[in-house]
Each structure stands twice: as structure tokens, then as C-alpha cells.
mmCIF file of C-alpha atoms in Angstrom:
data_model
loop_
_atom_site.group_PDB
_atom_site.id
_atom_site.type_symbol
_atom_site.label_atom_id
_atom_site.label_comp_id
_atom_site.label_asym_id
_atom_site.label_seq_id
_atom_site.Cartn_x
_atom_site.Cartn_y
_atom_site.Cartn_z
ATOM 1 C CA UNK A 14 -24.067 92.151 -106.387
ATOM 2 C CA UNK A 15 -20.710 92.405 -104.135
ATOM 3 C CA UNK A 16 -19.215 89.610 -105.704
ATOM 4 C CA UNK A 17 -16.982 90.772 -108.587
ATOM 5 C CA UNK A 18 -15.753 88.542 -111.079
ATOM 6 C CA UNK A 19 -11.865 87.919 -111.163
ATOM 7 C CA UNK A 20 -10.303 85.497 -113.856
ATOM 8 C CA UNK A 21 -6.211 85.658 -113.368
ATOM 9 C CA UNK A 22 -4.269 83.633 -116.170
ATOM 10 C CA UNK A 23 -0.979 82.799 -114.843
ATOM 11 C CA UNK A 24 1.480 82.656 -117.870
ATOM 12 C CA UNK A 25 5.592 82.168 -117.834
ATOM 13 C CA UNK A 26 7.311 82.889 -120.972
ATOM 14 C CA UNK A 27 11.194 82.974 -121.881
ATOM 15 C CA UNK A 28 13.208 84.930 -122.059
ATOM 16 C CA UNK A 29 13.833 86.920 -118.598
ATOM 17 C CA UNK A 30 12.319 84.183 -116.801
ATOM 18 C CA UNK A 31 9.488 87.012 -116.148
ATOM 19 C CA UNK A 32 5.728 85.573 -114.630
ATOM 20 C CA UNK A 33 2.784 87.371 -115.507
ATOM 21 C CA UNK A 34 -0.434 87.413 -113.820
ATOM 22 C CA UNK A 35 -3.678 88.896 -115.775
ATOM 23 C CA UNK A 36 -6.701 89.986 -114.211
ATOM 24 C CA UNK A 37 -9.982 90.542 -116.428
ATOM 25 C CA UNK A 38 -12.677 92.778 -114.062
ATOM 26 C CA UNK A 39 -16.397 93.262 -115.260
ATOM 27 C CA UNK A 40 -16.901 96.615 -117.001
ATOM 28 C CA UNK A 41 -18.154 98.148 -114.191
ATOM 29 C CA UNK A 42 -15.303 97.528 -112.269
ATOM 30 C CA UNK A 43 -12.519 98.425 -115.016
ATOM 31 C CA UNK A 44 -14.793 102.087 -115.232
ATOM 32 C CA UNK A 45 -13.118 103.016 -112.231
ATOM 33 C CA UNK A 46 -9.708 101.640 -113.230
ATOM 34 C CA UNK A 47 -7.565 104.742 -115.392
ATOM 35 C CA UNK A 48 -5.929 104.224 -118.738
ATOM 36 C CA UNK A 49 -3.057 106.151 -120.008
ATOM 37 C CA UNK A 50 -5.292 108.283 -122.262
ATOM 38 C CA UNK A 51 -8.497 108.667 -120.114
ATOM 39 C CA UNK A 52 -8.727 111.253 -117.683
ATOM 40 C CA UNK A 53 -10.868 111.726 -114.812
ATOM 41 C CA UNK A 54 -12.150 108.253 -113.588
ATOM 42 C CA UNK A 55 -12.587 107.483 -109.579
ATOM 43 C CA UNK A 56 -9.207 105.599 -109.124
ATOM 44 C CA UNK A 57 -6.230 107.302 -111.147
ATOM 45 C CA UNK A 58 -3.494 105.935 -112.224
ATOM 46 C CA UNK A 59 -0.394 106.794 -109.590
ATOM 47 C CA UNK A 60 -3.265 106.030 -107.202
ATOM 48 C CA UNK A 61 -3.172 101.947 -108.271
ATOM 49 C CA UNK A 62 0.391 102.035 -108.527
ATOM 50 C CA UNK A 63 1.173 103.039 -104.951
ATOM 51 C CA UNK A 64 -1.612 101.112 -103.671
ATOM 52 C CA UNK A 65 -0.667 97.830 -106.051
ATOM 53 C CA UNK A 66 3.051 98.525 -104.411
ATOM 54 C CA UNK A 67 2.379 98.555 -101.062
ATOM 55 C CA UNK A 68 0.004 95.786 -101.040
ATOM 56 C CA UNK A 69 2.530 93.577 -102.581
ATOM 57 C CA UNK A 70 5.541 94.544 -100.635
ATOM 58 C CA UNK A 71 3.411 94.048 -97.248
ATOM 59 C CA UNK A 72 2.684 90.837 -98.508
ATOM 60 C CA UNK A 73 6.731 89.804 -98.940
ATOM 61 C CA UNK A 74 7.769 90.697 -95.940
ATOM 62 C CA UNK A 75 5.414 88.952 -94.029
ATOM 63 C CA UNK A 76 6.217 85.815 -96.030
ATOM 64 C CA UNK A 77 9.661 86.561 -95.630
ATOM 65 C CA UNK A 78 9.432 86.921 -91.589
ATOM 66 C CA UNK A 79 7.363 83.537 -91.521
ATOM 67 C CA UNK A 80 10.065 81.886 -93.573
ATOM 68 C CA UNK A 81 8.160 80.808 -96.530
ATOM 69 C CA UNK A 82 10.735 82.160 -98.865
ATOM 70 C CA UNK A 83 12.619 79.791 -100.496
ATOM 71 C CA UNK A 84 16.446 81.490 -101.854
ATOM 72 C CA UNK A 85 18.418 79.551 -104.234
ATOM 73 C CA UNK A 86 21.232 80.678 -106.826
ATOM 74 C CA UNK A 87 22.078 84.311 -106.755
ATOM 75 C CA UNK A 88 18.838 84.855 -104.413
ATOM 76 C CA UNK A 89 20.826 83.115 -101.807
ATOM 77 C CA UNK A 90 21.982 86.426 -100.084
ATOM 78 C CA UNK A 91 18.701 87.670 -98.924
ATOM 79 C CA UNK A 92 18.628 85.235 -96.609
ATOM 80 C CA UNK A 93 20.114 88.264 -94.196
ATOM 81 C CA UNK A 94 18.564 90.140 -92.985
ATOM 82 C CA UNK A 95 20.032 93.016 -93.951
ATOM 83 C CA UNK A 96 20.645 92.599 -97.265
ATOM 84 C CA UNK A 97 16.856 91.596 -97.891
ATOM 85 C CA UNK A 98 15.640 94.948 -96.332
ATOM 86 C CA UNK A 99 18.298 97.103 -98.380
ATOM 87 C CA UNK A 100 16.243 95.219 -101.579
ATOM 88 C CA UNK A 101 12.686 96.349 -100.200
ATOM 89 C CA UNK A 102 14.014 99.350 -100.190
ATOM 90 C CA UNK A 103 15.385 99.533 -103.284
ATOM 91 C CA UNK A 104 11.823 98.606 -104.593
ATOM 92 C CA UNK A 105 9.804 100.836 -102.889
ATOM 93 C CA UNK A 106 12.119 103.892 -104.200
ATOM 94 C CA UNK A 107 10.977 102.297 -107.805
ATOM 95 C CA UNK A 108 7.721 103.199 -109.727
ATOM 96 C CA UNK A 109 5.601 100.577 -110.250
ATOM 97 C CA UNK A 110 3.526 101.317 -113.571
ATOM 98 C CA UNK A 111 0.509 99.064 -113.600
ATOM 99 C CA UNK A 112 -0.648 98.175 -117.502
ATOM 100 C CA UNK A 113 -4.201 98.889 -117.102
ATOM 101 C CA UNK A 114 -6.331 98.249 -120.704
ATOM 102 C CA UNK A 115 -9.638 99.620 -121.783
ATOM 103 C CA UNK A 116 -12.864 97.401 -121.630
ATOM 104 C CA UNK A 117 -12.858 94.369 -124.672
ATOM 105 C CA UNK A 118 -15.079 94.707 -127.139
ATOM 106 C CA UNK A 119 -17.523 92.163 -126.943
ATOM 107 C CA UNK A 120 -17.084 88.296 -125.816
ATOM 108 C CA UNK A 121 -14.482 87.919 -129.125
ATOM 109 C CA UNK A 122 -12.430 90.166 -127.868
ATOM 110 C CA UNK A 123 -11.699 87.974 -124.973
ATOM 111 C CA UNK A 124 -11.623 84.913 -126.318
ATOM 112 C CA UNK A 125 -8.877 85.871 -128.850
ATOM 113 C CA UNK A 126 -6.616 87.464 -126.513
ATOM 114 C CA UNK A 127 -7.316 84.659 -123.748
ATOM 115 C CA UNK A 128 -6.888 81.741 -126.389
ATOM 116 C CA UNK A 129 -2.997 83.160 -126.921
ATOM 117 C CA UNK A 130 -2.507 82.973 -123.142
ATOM 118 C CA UNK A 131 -4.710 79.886 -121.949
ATOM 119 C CA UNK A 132 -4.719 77.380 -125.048
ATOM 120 C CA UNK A 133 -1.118 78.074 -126.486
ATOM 121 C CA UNK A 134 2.170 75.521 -125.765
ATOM 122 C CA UNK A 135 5.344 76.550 -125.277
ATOM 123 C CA UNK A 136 7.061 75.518 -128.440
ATOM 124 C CA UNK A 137 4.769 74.342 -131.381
ATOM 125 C CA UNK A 138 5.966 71.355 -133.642
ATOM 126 C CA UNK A 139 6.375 73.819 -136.587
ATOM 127 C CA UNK A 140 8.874 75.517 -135.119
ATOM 128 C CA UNK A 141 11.084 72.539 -134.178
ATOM 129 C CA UNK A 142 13.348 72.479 -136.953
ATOM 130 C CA UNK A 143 15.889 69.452 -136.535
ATOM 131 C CA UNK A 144 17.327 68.026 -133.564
ATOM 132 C CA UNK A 145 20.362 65.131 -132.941
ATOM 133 C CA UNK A 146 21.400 63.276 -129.613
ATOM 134 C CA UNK A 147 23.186 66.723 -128.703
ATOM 135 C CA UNK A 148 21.214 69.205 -129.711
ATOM 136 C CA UNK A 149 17.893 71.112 -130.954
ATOM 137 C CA UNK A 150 17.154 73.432 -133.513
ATOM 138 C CA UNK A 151 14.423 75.536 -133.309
ATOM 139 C CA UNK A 152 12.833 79.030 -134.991
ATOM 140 C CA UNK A 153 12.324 81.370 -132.258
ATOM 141 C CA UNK A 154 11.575 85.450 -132.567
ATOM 142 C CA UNK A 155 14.258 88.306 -131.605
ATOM 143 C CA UNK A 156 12.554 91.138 -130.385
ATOM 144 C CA UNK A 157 15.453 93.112 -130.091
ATOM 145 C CA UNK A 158 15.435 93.047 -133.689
ATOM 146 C CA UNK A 159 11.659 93.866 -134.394
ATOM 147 C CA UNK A 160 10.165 90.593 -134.070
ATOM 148 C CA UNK A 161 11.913 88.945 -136.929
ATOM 149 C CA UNK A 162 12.513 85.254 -136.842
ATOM 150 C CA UNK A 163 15.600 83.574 -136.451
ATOM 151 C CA UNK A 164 17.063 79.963 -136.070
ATOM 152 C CA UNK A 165 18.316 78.987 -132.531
ATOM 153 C CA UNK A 166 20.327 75.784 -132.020
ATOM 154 C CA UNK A 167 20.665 74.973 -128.018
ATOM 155 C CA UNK A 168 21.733 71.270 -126.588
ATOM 156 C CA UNK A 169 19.158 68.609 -125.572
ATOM 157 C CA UNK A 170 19.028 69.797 -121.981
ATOM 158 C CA UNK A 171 18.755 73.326 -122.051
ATOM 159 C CA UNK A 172 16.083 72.942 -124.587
ATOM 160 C CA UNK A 173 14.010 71.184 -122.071
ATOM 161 C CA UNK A 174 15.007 73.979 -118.799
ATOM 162 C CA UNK A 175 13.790 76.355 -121.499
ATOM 163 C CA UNK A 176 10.174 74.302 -121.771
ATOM 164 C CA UNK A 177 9.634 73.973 -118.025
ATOM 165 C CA UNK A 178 9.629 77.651 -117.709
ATOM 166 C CA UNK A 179 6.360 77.559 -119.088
ATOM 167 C CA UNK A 180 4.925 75.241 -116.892
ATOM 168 C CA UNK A 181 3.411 76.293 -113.689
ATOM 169 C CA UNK A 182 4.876 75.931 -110.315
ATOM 170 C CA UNK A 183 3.090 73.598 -107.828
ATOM 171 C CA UNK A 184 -0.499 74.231 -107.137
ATOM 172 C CA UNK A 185 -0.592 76.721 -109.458
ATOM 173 C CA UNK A 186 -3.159 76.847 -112.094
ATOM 174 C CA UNK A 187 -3.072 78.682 -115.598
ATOM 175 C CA UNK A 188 -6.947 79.835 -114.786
ATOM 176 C CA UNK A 189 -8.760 80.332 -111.839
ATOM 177 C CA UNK A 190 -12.104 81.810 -111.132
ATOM 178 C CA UNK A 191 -13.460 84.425 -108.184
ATOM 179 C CA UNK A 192 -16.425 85.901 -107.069
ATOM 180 C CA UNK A 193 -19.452 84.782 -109.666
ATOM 181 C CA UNK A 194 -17.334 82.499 -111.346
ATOM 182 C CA UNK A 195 -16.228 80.429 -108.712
ATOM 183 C CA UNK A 196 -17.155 77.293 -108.406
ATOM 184 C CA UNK A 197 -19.316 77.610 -105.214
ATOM 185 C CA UNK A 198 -20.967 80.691 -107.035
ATOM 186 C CA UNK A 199 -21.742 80.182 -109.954
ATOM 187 C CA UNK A 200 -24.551 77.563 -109.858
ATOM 188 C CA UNK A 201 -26.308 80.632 -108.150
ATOM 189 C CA UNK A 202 -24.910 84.121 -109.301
ATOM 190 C CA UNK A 203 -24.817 82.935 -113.045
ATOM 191 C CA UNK A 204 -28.510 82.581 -113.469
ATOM 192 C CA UNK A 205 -29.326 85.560 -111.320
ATOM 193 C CA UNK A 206 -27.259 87.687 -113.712
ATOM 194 C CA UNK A 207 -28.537 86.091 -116.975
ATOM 195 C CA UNK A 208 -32.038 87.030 -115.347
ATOM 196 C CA UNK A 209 -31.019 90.590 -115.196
ATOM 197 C CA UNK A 210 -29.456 90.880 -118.447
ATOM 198 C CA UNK A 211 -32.523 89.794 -119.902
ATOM 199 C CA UNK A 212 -30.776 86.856 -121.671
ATOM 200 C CA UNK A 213 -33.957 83.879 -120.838
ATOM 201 C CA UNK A 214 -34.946 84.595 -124.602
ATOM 202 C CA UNK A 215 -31.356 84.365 -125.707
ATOM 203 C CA UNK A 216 -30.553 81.301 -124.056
ATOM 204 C CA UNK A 217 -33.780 79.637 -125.211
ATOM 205 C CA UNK A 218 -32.285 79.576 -128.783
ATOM 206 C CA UNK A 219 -29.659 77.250 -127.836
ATOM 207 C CA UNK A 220 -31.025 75.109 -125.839
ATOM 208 C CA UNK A 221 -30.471 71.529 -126.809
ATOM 209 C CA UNK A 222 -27.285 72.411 -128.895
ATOM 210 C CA UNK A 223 -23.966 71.118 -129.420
ATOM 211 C CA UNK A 224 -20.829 72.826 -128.758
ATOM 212 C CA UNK A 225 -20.063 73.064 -132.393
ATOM 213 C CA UNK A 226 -23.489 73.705 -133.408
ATOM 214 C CA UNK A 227 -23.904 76.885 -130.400
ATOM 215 C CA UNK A 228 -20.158 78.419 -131.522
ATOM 216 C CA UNK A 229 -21.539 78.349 -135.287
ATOM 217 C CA UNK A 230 -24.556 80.176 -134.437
ATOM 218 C CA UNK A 231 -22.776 82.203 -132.485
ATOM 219 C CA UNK A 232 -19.714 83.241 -133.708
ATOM 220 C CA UNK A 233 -20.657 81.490 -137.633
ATOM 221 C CA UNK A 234 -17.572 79.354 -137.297
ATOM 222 C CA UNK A 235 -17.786 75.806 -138.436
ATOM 223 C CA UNK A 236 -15.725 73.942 -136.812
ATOM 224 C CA UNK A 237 -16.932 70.794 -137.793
ATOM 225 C CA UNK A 238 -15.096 71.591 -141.386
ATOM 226 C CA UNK A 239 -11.457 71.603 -142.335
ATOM 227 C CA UNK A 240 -10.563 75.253 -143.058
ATOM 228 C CA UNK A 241 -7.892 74.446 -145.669
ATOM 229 C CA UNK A 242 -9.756 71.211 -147.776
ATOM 230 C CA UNK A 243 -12.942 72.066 -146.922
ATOM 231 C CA UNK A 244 -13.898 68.316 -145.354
ATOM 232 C CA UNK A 245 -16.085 67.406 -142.700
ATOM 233 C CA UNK A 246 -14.903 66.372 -139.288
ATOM 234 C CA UNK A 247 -16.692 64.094 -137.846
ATOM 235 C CA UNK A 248 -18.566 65.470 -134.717
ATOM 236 C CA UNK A 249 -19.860 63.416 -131.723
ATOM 237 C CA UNK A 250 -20.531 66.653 -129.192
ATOM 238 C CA UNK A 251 -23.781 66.331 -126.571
ATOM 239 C CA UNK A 252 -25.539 68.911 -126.336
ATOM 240 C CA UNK A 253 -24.599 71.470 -123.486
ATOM 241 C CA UNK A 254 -27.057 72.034 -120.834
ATOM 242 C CA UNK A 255 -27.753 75.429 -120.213
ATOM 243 C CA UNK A 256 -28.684 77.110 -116.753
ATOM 244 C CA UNK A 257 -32.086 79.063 -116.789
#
């Protein structure tokens, strides 16, 4: 199978205004893929840096000799030509160190470090504390004092520039699929890998289930029932058809 899986999670957080994207490759494909503290794997690490570097650079300067750039603010310089080429080279004289992690641990793994990337707002309700016509106070955490939390009072409208960060530029998703997951794939890769995993027995277990009652069997979470009073929500979930 040639078609590797690539999930990228775009994610903007404040402060330093500083865009992440996160790639999650199929075990096979991280195995070649070095870690600080493994040795000896096909593609080291200084290997992925250059390669990462040049890859991107080439990429910017081709946009930027099309014109596609768009320079605003204290950007506004590299208009010139000049001055933009005395900043690639400023970069390429810079190591790029690539943050490459070991393998998860099983299908939990991911979903708990996904769900704080993919299902998480910007600023939760809790941590509003009071707000006027002029201003908003809010809890927020200084790092540069080990992660302790803090009160933060800001006016009404740079509150809400600080919010926007966190919301995607145009056309830009926070998910998107590749190779067996996308969507002209999958209909068609999915099964042929569930066939070679052996999983036919598996999935026959849950066929005809509901979301909630698949993620109880599953992962033995109820999430039909109030964690803190113990209730019953109220569930009206189809069942989930399942691909053979």
C-alpha cells in the first residue's frame, strides 16, 4: 500500500502568535523517522531537518516570486527585494530542529492528545472571570512562571483579537485527511486494511451499535451517565454502520 496516511491538525494558540501544524504517520512510517534518544533508524535526525528546511524555503520563494505573499505591519519591508533575500538567508544559516515523537500507544493515546488539539476552544467559560462595557477579566497560565495561573484583565476589543487567533485562516481546516483517509480513499483502502489486520471478527461485535454503546465497549466509558451525579442522559444515537 503506497498510500500513507497523513492527518495534520492545524492549531493557533496565543501568545507569540505561533501556528502549529501536526502530522500523525502510521507506525511504519514514524520507524524510519529518529527520536532524540533512538539511534540508528533509516532517516536521522539532521537528515529531516535539512531536508524539512529546504523543502520549505523552496516553497517561499516561489510563492514569493509569484506574488502570493501578502506583507502587512512590520512584514511590510520584504516587499524588496533585497531585504526579503537577506531574511532567507538569515533562515537558512538557522537550525531547524524538527520535534519528532515516538509511536502512541494504542488508539487512546491518540485520542487524548488529539481531543486537546481538535475538540478544545480558545477560552472556556470557567475561565472568564468578570467582564464590564470596557473590559474582561479572565484566568490565563504564565509559563514563564511554571505554569501557574494568574488573573489577566484586557479591554473588550483586545479580548476578542486575542480569540480570533485561534481561529483558522480562510480555507483552512483544523483536520484534514491524506492518503487512506481521504475522502476518495477511504471507502476502498479502509476495508482492504481491516481485511489485513484481521479485524472482520472484531468488527462483527459491533455491528448494529450506537456510538455510546461501541465507545463503552470499547473504551468502558459511559457516556450516557453524568460523571459527577451519577444520572442518566438521555441517548437517541443510531447505530453506526460499519464497513466490512
Amino acid at each position: 500500500m503506497d498510500k500513507p496516511t497523513v492527518q495534520d491538525i492545524f492549531n493557533r494558540f496565543y501568545p507569540g502568535y505561533l501556528e502549529r501544524i501536526l502530522m500523525l504517520l502510521p507506525a511504519p512510517l514514524t520507524s524510519f523517522v529518529q527520536t532524540q534518544n533512538t539511534w540508528g533508524q533509516i532517516l536521522p535526525i539532521h537528515v529531516l531537518s535539512r531536508k524539512f528546511r529546504g523543502k520549505y524555503m523552496a516553497e517561499l520563494k516561489r510563492l514569493w516570486q509569484d506574488g502570493r505573499l501578502v506583507f502587512g505591519g512590520t512584514s511590510e519591508k520584504y516587499r524588496n527585494h533585497y531585504t526579503f533575500h537577506e531574511l532567507m538567508d538569515a533562515c537558512y544559516k538557522k537550525e531547524w530542529i524538527p520535534h519528532c515523537k515516538e509511536t502512541f500507544n494504542g488508539a487512546q493515546s491518540v485520542i487524548a492528545y488529539l481531543g486537546k488539539y481538535t475538540h478544545r476552544i480558545a477560552v472556556s467559560n470557567h475561565r472568564i472571570l468578570c467582564m464590564d462595557e470596557k473590559t474582561v477579566t479572565f484566568s490565563v497560565k504564565d509559563y514563564k512562571n511554571g505554569g501557574g495561573w494568574k488573573t489577566l484583565t484586557v479591554f473588550g476589543v483586545e479580548f476578542v483579537r486575542r480569540f480570533l487567533m485561534h481561529v483558522p485562516p480562510k480555507r483552512f481546516v483544523r483536520i484534514r485527511h491524506y492518503g487512506i483517509l481521504a475522502s476518495r480513499n477511504k471507502k476502498k483502502l479502509i476495508p482492504l486494511c481491516r481485511n489485513l489486520l484481521g479485524c472482520r471478527a472484531y468488527l462483527s461485535q459491533l455491528k448494529d451499535k450506537t456510538g455510546p454503546e461501541i465507545i463503552k465497549q470499547l473504551w468502558g466509558v459511559d457516556i450516557c451517565k453524568c460523571r459527577h451525579c451519577g444520572g442518566h442522559i438521555v441517548s437517541h444515537h443510531k447505530a453506526i454502520p460499519l464497513r466490512n
